[in-house]
Short mmCIF file of C-alpha atoms in Angstrom, two decimals:
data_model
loop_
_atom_site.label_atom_id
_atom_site.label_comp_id
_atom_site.label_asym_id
_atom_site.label_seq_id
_atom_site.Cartn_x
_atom_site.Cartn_y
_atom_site.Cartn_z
CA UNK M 251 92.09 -316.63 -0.31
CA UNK M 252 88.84 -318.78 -0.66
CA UNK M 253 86.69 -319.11 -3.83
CA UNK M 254 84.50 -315.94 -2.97
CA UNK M 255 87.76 -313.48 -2.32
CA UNK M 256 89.27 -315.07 -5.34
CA UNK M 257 85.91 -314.08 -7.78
CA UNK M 258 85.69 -310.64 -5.98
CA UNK M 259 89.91 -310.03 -6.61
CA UNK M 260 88.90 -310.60 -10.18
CA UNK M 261 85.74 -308.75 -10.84
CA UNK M 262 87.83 -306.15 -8.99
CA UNK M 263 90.49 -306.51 -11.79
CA UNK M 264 88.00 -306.72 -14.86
CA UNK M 265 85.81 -303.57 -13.60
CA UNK M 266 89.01 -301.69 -13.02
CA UNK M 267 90.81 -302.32 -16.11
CA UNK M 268 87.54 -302.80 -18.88
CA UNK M 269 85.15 -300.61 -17.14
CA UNK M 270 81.76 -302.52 -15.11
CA UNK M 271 79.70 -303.27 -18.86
CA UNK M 272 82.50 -304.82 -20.54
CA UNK M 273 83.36 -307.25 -17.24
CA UNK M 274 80.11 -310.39 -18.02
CA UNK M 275 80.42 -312.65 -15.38
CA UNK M 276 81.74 -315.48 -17.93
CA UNK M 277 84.94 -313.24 -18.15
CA UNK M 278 84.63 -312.58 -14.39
CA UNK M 279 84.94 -316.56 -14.23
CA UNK M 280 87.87 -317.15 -16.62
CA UNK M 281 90.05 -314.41 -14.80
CA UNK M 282 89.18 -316.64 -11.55
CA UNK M 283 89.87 -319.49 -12.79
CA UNK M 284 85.65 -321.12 -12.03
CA UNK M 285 82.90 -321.87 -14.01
CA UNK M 286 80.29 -319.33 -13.73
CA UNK M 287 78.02 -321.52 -12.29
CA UNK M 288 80.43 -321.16 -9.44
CA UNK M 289 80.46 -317.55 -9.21
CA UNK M 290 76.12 -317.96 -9.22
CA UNK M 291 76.77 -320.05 -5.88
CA UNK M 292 78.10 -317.39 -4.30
CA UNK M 293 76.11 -314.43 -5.76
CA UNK M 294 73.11 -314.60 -7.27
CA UNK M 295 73.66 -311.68 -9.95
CA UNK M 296 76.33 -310.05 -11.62
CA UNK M 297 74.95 -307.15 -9.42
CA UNK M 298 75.51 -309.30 -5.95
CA UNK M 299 79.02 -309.68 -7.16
CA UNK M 300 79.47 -305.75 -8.10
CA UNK M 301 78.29 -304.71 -4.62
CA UNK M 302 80.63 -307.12 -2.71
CA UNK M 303 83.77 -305.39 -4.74
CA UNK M 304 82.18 -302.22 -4.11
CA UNK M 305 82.25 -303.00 -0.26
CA UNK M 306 85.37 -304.32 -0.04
CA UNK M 307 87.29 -300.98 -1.68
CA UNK M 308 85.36 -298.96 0.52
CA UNK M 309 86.08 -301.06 3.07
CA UNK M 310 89.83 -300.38 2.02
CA UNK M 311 89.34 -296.70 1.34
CA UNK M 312 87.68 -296.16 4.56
CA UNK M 313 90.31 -297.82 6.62
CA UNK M 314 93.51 -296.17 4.57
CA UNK M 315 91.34 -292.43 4.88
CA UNK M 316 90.69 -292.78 8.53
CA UNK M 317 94.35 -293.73 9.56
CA UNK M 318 95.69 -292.31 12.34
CA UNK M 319 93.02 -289.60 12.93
CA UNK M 320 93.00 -287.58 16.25
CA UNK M 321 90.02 -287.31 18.00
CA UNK M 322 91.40 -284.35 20.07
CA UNK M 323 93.07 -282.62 16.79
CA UNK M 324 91.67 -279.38 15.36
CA UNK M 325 88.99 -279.51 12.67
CA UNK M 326 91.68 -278.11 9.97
CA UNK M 327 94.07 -281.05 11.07
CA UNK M 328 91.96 -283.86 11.15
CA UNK M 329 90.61 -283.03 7.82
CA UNK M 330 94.33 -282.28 6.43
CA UNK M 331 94.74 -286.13 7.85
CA UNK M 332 92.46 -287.41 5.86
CA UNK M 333 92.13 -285.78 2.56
CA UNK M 334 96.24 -286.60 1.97
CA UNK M 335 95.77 -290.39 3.35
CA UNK M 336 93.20 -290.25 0.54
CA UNK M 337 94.83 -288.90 -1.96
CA UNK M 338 97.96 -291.09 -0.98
CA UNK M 339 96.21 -294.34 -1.28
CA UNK M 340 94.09 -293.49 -4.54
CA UNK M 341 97.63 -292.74 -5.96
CA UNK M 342 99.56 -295.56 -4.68
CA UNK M 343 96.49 -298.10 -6.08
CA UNK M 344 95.41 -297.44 -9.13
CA UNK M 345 93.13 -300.02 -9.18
CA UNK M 346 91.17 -298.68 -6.32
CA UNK M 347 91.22 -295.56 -8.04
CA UNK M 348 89.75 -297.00 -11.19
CA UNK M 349 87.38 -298.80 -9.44
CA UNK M 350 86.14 -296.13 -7.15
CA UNK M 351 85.51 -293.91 -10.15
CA UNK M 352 83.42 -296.88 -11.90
CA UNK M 353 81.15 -297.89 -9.17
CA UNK M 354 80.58 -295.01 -7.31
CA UNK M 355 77.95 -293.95 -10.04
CA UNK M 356 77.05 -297.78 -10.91
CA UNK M 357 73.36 -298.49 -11.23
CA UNK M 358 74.41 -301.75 -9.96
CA UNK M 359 74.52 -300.86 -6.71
CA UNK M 360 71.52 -300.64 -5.02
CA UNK M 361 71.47 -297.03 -2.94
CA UNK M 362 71.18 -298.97 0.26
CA UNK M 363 73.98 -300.69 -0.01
CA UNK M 364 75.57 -298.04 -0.97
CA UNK M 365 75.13 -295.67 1.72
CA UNK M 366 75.94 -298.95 4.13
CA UNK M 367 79.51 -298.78 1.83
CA UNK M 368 79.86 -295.26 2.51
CA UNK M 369 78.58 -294.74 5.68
CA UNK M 370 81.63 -295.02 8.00
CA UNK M 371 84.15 -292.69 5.93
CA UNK M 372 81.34 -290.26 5.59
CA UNK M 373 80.02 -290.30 9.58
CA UNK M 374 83.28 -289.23 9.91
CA UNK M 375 83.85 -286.47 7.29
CA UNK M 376 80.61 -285.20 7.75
CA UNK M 377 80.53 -284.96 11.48
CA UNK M 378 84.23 -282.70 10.83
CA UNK M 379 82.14 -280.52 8.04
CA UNK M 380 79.38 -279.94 10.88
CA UNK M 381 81.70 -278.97 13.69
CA UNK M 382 83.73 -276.64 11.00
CA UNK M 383 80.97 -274.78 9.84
CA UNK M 384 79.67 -274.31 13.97
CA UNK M 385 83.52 -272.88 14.19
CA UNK M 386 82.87 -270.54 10.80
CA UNK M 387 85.53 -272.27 8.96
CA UNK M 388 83.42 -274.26 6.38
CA UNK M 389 81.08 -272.95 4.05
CA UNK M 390 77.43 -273.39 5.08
CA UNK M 391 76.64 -275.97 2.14
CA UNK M 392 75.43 -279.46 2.28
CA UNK M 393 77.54 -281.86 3.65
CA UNK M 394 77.20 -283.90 0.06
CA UNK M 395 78.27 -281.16 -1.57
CA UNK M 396 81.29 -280.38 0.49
CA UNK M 397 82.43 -284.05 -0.27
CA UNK M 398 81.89 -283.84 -4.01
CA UNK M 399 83.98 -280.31 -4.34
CA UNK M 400 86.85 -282.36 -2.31
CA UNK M 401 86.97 -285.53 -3.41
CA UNK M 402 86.32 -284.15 -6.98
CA UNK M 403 89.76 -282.01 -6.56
CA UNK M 404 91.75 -285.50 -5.00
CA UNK M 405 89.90 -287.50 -7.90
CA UNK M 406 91.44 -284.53 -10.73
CA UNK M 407 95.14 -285.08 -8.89
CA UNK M 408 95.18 -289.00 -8.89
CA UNK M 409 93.76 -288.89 -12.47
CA UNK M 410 96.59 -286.37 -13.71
CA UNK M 411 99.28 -288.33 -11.96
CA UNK M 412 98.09 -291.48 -13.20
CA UNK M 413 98.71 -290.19 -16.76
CA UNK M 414 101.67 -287.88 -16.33
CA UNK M 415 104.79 -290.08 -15.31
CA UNK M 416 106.60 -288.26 -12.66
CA UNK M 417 104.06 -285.85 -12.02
CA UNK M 418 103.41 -286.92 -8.49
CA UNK M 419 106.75 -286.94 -7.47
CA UNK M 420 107.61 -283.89 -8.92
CA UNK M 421 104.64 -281.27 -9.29
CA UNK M 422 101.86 -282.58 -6.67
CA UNK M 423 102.97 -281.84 -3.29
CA UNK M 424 100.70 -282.05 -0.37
CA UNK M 425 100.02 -278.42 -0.08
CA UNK M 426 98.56 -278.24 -3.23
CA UNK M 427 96.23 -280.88 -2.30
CA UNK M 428 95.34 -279.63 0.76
CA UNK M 429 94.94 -275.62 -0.90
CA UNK M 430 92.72 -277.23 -3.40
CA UNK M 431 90.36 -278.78 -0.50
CA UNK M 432 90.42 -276.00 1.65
CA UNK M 433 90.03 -273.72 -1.08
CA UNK M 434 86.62 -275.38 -2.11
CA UNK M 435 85.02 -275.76 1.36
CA UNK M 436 86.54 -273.08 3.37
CA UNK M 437 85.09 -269.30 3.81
CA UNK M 438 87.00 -266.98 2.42
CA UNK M 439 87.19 -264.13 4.64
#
């Protein structure tokens, strides 16, 4: 790992475990073992730095979410796919899942570089939302919105399980995840 992966691994760590305000970059520094003029030669602000770790998880997310999708699947299956890989990978990495919920709504992150972050993972949610509400199954609501009743649901889950030893493995089962996302997006006939 060079000296950039090694400050973004630990501004990674700090965000995830303190929370983004309580991470300064001279903390950032000690947990990589640099000065924090070293960190400033690879990004110029703290806020440099906090977009980089925000790329990189969705980078992650994106990649562990779109596994094994099938082009030629139904709407209903590709989407089953994907919400459980989600929900899988938020609950096997707690990290990501801590960090996810800490920088998605960071002001640190400037919205372009944002919406570069997100922009694979949602091309292909939202192109699935489009063709299920041409097919009737999804409700006729923005795609933005369809994504925040979802991922809010699979956010709720990895939360509860996080907290709840055991939980996971004993209550959460994948078809309550998936009736919770269908149940939000889906028109009930």
């Amino acid at each position: 790992m060079d000296k950039s992966e090694q400050i973004i691994e630990a501004a990674a760590e700090l965000i995830a475990l303190n929370g983004l305000q309580a991470s300064p970059v001279s903390m950032v520094a000690k947990h990589a073992c640099c000065g924090a003029g070293t960190i400033y030669r690879y990004f110029d602000t703290k806020e440099e730095l906090v977009e980089a770790v925000y790329l990189q998880l969705m980078q992650r997310i994106t990649q562990a979410t779109l596994a094994g999708d099938d082009p030629s699947g139904d709407i209903r299956s590709r989407l089953s796919n994907m919400w459980l890989n989600l929900f899988r990978y938020l609950s096997d990495n707690p990290r990501d899942a801590a960090l996810i919920d800490q920088l998605s709504v960071a002001p640190a992150i400037c919205e372009l570089k944002q919406r570069m972050a997100e922009n694979e993972l949602q091309s292909g949610v939202h192109s699935l939302f489009e063709e299920g509400r041409q097919q009737g199954l999804i409700k006729d609501l923005p795609n933005e919105v369809l994504g925040i009743y979802v991922y809010g649901g699979i956010s709720t889950l990895v939360r509860l399980a996080h907290k709840v030893p055991g939980l996971k493995e004993n209550t959460i089962t994948d078809d309550m995840v998936l009736g919770l996302c269908w149940d939000a997006i889906r028109i009930h006939h």
